Structures are given as C-alpha cells and as structure tokens.
Amino acid sequence: QRHLSTSAPARRAQVEKLTVFGAGLMGAGIAQVGAQSGLKVVLSDVTDKALENGLNIITKSLSRVAKKKSPDDIEGFTSNILKNIEITTDAAKAVHDSDLVIEAIIESIKVKRDLFGFLDEKAKAECIFATNTSSLSVKEIAESCSTERQARFAGLHFFNPVPAMKLVEIIKTPQTSPETFEALREVTLKMGKAPVSCNDTPGFIVNRLLVPYLLEAIRMVERGDATPEDIDTAMELGAGYPMGPFKLLDFVGLDTTSYIAQGWREKAQSGEISKELVEPIGLLDKLVKEGKLGRKSGQGFYEYETKK
Ligand code: 3HC
C-alpha cells in the first residue's frame, strides 16, 4: 500500500484556467462553453473592439441558454457566467498562469505560428496549447513551439454555433502525448461536448466529408440541375439534415468554405487529397469576390436582413 502510494505518478493537473485567443464567433463560443462549465476563462484579442464584440456574442447566446435553464432569472444566470470571463489585449498576461490555450484567430499559418511561438515563452511549461484551425496542418502550427510543447500541442476543433454543437474533434499530431490527448478529452467532456479523435489530415473528419458535399451542391446549381431552394429542401426532408447545403454555406461563410477548398487544392498537389474534390468553382469565387459571404454580410446564396 505504502509503496504504491509513494511511487504512483502524481495525478495529472486538471485544467482550471483556460485562455482563448480570438474573440470572433468561434473564440467567443469556446470562451462561453468554458465559462459555463466552471473554468476560469481569459478571452484575448488584439483590439478592445474585437473583445467587446466577443462579449456581445457571448451575452446574446447566454440569454438564449438562460431562457431554457433559468427562465425566471435570465440576467442573474448570464452575469454569473460572465463573471468567469476576463478580457485582455495583453497576450502575455492572458497566458501567464493558464492551463490550456485554445487559439481561434484568423486562418493564417504565419499569424498562428507567430502567436504560438510568442506564447511558448510566456506560458507555464505544463500549459497545453490547442488550435481550432479548420484548414491548416496542426503539426505545422505546433512546430513554432519547443519540442516539449509540441508534446502538449493538439488540434481542438469546435463547430458553429459552438454552444449548440456537441462535437469536438481532438486532432493528434505524431508528437501529441497520450497525457495531452487525455487532458483534452476530459476538458471537452467537462464542457458538455462529445470528443472524437482524429489524425492531422486535411479537413479532419467533419470537414473532409462535409466540404466536398457543399462544393458539389454549388456545382449542381452551376450546372443548372436544381435551385438552391430545392436542394436545401431535398437534403432537409430527404436526408434529415438540419440545414440544407446552401443554408449551411451561408451560415458557415462562403469565404471560409472557399478558403478551406483553396488550402486543399495545394494539398492535392502532394496527393493528400484528390484533385477532383477541390476543382475551382466559378460561382463560389464570384460570390466571394462580390463580398457575398453569407449571413454575416447580409447576402450569400440567400438574402438576410442586416441588423443595425
Ligand atoms: N447559442 C446558444 N444556443 C444556441 C445557439 C447559440 N448561438 N444556436 C442554437 N442554439 C440552441 C438553441 O437554443 C436550441 O437549444 P435546445 O435544443 O436546448 O432548445 C438548439 O440549439 C436548437 O436551436 P433552435 O431550436 O433555435 O434552431 P434549430 O433547431 O434550427 O437549430 C442549429 C439551429 C443548431 C444551428 C441547426 O440548424 C443546426 O444544427 N445546423 C447545422 C449546423 C452545422 O452543421 N454546423 C457545423 C458547420 S461546419 C463547422 O462549423 C466547421 C468549420 O470548420 C467550418
């Protein structure tokens, strides 16, 4: 007994403090579910305006959650969770005593590598780093850090809208340690999510299957085979999808989908993904060029009322 208790390895430190970089839709959602699960959260971005926007997203979403969970005290419920979220534009301060960093900033390999390279120097040695990238190689991002940190580095891919979508993909690189994977699994379960494991391959699981389907739907319209409305109705009522492909494209953002396809086109050169899946699509490029990006810009395949 005695022998066992002295030689047993110390229990892995639990994640209590989470730092989220990027206060956009994904980052705000991740900060929110972290705070809802009782973690102390620091949300960081480069401008006060971005942080303010992030807090607005969180407040709106929390009042939606509160309507169901605490209909008699929506404000009390919301402010109680907001208490768990601190904001700062100071990246070093944001990370100094963090147990887990989740990055959800722009999809630029250079900007992500610069951020993680900087954070590697500022964070505790035990801190786990995770990226929410949907289109870049997790390994290439992780290589901006020390070898020790690379063992504590993984992808943690959430889905939009983060508070409502249950899935999180945990992406392992060849360097990700089993302890890191297990800590990430634990924290995502604590957040009320359902984690799945995947290797560091283009699109991981969901996007690898979803994006070719979305692109093929656009090709179908381009060929004049059916309208976006009819395709959406067909997939909602015939395949049971909550949103047809065009509603989903507008929801995710046409720029995001186009960006993922573009990244894959480069990977197709080395045979990581088949070329046919990511042939350029004139209609998608045209809409993106015209700034018709979906819901967020007021128009994509459909038109939306723009909120003042
Ligand atoms: N904040 C908090 N809760 C929210 C929310 C938000 N922003 N949006 C929806 N919800 C909750 C609602 O409160 C409701 O909760 P309940 O079931 O407990 O009552 C539940 O989600 C369903 O919402 P609604 O009843 O308002 O509306 P719908 O039933 O139409 O669902 C939807 C909305 C969840 C968005 C659904 O249409 C859906 O699942 N759409 C598909 C979304 C999808 O596929 N996302 C993945 C995109 S791919 C991606 O993100 C990857 C990236 O890398 C590109």
PDB file of N, CA, C and O in Angstrom, residues 19 21 42 44 88 90-101 118-124 127-129:
ATOM      1  N   THR A  19      -7.378  29.921 -21.555  1.00  0.00           N
ATOM      2  CA  THR A  19      -7.211  31.180 -22.283  1.00  0.00           C
ATOM      3  C   THR A  19      -7.621  30.957 -23.734  1.00  0.00           C
ATOM      4  O   THR A  19      -7.162  29.998 -24.372  1.00  0.00           O
ATOM      5  N   PHE A  21      -7.713  32.671 -27.465  1.00  0.00           N
ATOM      6  CA  PHE A  21      -7.259  33.770 -28.331  1.00  0.00           C
ATOM      7  C   PHE A  21      -8.179  33.870 -29.536  1.00  0.00           C
ATOM      8  O   PHE A  21      -8.414  32.874 -30.225  1.00  0.00           O
ATOM      9  N   VAL A  42      -9.915  33.419 -19.739  1.00  0.00           N
ATOM     10  CA  VAL A  42      -9.427  34.711 -20.208  1.00  0.00           C
ATOM     11  C   VAL A  42      -9.619  34.728 -21.721  1.00  0.00           C
ATOM     12  O   VAL A  42      -9.179  33.814 -22.421  1.00  0.00           O
ATOM     13  N   SER A  44      -8.817  36.749 -25.137  1.00  0.00           N
ATOM     14  CA  SER A  44      -7.861  37.749 -25.586  1.00  0.00           C
ATOM     15  C   SER A  44      -7.961  37.974 -27.089  1.00  0.00           C
ATOM     16  O   SER A  44      -8.199  37.047 -27.859  1.00  0.00           O
ATOM     17  N   THR A  88      -8.671  40.664 -22.102  1.00  0.00           N
ATOM     18  CA  THR A  88      -7.443  41.471 -22.174  1.00  0.00           C
ATOM     19  C   THR A  88      -6.869  41.463 -23.599  1.00  0.00           C
ATOM     20  O   THR A  88      -7.032  40.483 -24.332  1.00  0.00           O
ATOM     21  N   ASP A  90      -3.628  41.982 -23.754  1.00  0.00           N
ATOM     22  CA  ASP A  90      -2.226  41.684 -23.428  1.00  0.00           C
ATOM     23  C   ASP A  90      -2.015  40.162 -23.452  1.00  0.00           C
ATOM     24  O   ASP A  90      -2.378  39.454 -22.508  1.00  0.00           O
ATOM     25  N   ALA A  91      -1.418  39.670 -24.547  1.00  0.00           N
ATOM     26  CA  ALA A  91      -1.303  38.221 -24.748  1.00  0.00           C
ATOM     27  C   ALA A  91      -0.455  37.545 -23.668  1.00  0.00           C
ATOM     28  O   ALA A  91      -0.781  36.448 -23.212  1.00  0.00           O
ATOM     29  N   ALA A  92       0.608  38.228 -23.235  1.00  0.00           N
ATOM     30  CA  ALA A  92       1.486  37.627 -22.228  1.00  0.00           C
ATOM     31  C   ALA A  92       0.738  37.480 -20.906  1.00  0.00           C
ATOM     32  O   ALA A  92       0.812  36.441 -20.236  1.00  0.00           O
ATOM     33  N   LYS A  93      -0.016  38.500 -20.550  1.00  0.00           N
ATOM     34  CA  LYS A  93      -0.796  38.472 -19.312  1.00  0.00           C
ATOM     35  C   LYS A  93      -1.888  37.395 -19.411  1.00  0.00           C
ATOM     36  O   LYS A  93      -2.157  36.663 -18.459  1.00  0.00           O
ATOM     37  N   ALA A  94      -2.467  37.305 -20.581  1.00  0.00           N
ATOM     38  CA  ALA A  94      -3.575  36.352 -20.782  1.00  0.00           C
ATOM     39  C   ALA A  94      -3.138  34.914 -20.525  1.00  0.00           C
ATOM     40  O   ALA A  94      -3.932  34.076 -20.113  1.00  0.00           O
ATOM     41  N   VAL A  95      -1.876  34.630 -20.762  1.00  0.00           N
ATOM     42  CA  VAL A  95      -1.436  33.224 -20.777  1.00  0.00           C
ATOM     43  C   VAL A  95      -0.582  32.842 -19.563  1.00  0.00           C
ATOM     44  O   VAL A  95      -0.318  31.665 -19.342  1.00  0.00           O
ATOM     45  N   HIS A  96      -0.199  33.831 -18.719  1.00  0.00           N
ATOM     46  CA  HIS A  96       0.870  33.565 -17.755  1.00  0.00           C
ATOM     47  C   HIS A  96       0.565  32.422 -16.783  1.00  0.00           C
ATOM     48  O   HIS A  96       1.456  31.670 -16.418  1.00  0.00           O
ATOM     49  N   ASP A  97      -0.711  32.254 -16.347  1.00  0.00           N
ATOM     50  CA  ASP A  97      -0.974  31.140 -15.428  1.00  0.00           C
ATOM     51  C   ASP A  97      -2.036  30.181 -15.994  1.00  0.00           C
ATOM     52  O   ASP A  97      -2.746  29.512 -15.256  1.00  0.00           O
ATOM     53  N   SER A  98      -2.102  30.145 -17.320  1.00  0.00           N
ATOM     54  CA  SER A  98      -3.124  29.333 -17.978  1.00  0.00           C
ATOM     55  C   SER A  98      -2.743  27.844 -17.993  1.00  0.00           C
ATOM     56  O   SER A  98      -1.567  27.488 -18.077  1.00  0.00           O
ATOM     57  N   ASP A  99      -3.772  26.975 -17.920  1.00  0.00           N
ATOM     58  CA  ASP A  99      -3.535  25.525 -18.034  1.00  0.00           C
ATOM     59  C   ASP A  99      -3.753  25.057 -19.472  1.00  0.00           C
ATOM     60  O   ASP A  99      -3.237  24.026 -19.888  1.00  0.00           O
ATOM     61  N   LEU A 100      -4.596  25.809 -20.178  1.00  0.00           N
ATOM     62  CA  LEU A 100      -4.928  25.429 -21.558  1.00  0.00           C
ATOM     63  C   LEU A 100      -5.159  26.683 -22.384  1.00  0.00           C
ATOM     64  O   LEU A 100      -5.906  27.576 -21.978  1.00  0.00           O
ATOM     65  N   VAL A 101      -4.504  26.723 -23.542  1.00  0.00           N
ATOM     66  CA  VAL A 101      -4.726  27.810 -24.501  1.00  0.00           C
ATOM     67  C   VAL A 101      -5.473  27.236 -25.695  1.00  0.00           C
ATOM     68  O   VAL A 101      -5.068  26.198 -26.233  1.00  0.00           O
ATOM     69  N   PHE A 118       5.353  33.024 -29.604  1.00  0.00           N
ATOM     70  CA  PHE A 118       5.406  34.010 -28.527  1.00  0.00           C
ATOM     71  C   PHE A 118       4.872  33.406 -27.221  1.00  0.00           C
ATOM     72  O   PHE A 118       5.502  33.519 -26.163  1.00  0.00           O
ATOM     73  N   LEU A 119       3.727  32.733 -27.308  1.00  0.00           N
ATOM     74  CA  LEU A 119       3.093  32.184 -26.098  1.00  0.00           C
ATOM     75  C   LEU A 119       3.958  31.099 -25.453  1.00  0.00           C
ATOM     76  O   LEU A 119       3.948  30.931 -24.235  1.00  0.00           O
ATOM     77  N   ASP A 120       4.704  30.374 -26.278  1.00  0.00           N
ATOM     78  CA  ASP A 120       5.558  29.292 -25.776  1.00  0.00           C
ATOM     79  C   ASP A 120       6.534  29.818 -24.717  1.00  0.00           C
ATOM     80  O   ASP A 120       6.853  29.142 -23.743  1.00  0.00           O
ATOM     81  N   GLU A 121       6.977  31.049 -24.927  1.00  0.00           N
ATOM     82  CA  GLU A 121       7.934  31.661 -23.993  1.00  0.00           C
ATOM     83  C   GLU A 121       7.245  32.150 -22.723  1.00  0.00           C
ATOM     84  O   GLU A 121       7.882  32.284 -21.691  1.00  0.00           O
ATOM     85  N   LYS A 122       5.961  32.471 -22.840  1.00  0.00           N
ATOM     86  CA  LYS A 122       5.264  33.149 -21.741  1.00  0.00           C
ATOM     87  C   LYS A 122       4.439  32.206 -20.861  1.00  0.00           C
ATOM     88  O   LYS A 122       4.150  32.524 -19.718  1.00  0.00           O
ATOM     89  N   ALA A 123       4.034  31.063 -21.412  1.00  0.00           N
ATOM     90  CA  ALA A 123       3.125  30.173 -20.668  1.00  0.00           C
ATOM     91  C   ALA A 123       3.909  29.240 -19.750  1.00  0.00           C
ATOM     92  O   ALA A 123       5.112  29.033 -19.926  1.00  0.00           O
ATOM     93  N   LYS A 124       3.193  28.648 -18.779  1.00  0.00           N
ATOM     94  CA  LYS A 124       3.812  27.639 -17.903  1.00  0.00           C
ATOM     95  C   LYS A 124       4.235  26.440 -18.751  1.00  0.00           C
ATOM     96  O   LYS A 124       3.608  26.156 -19.780  1.00  0.00           O
ATOM     97  N   CYS A 127       1.424  24.019 -19.527  1.00  0.00           N
ATOM     98  CA  CYS A 127       0.237  24.509 -20.241  1.00  0.00           C
ATOM     99  C   CYS A 127       0.080  23.781 -21.594  1.00  0.00           C
ATOM    100  O   CYS A 127       1.038  23.595 -22.338  1.00  0.00           O
ATOM    101  N   ILE A 128      -1.150  23.375 -21.876  1.00  0.00           N
ATOM    102  CA  ILE A 128      -1.438  22.700 -23.148  1.00  0.00           C
ATOM    103  C   ILE A 128      -1.872  23.736 -24.173  1.00  0.00           C
ATOM    104  O   ILE A 128      -2.654  24.640 -23.857  1.00  0.00           O
ATOM    105  N   PHE A 129      -1.361  23.612 -25.382  1.00  0.00           N
ATOM    106  CA  PHE A 129      -1.731  24.522 -26.477  1.00  0.00           C
ATOM    107  C   PHE A 129      -2.627  23.766 -27.462  1.00  0.00           C
ATOM    108  O   PHE A 129      -2.319  22.627 -27.845  1.00  0.00           O
TER     109      PHE A 129
END
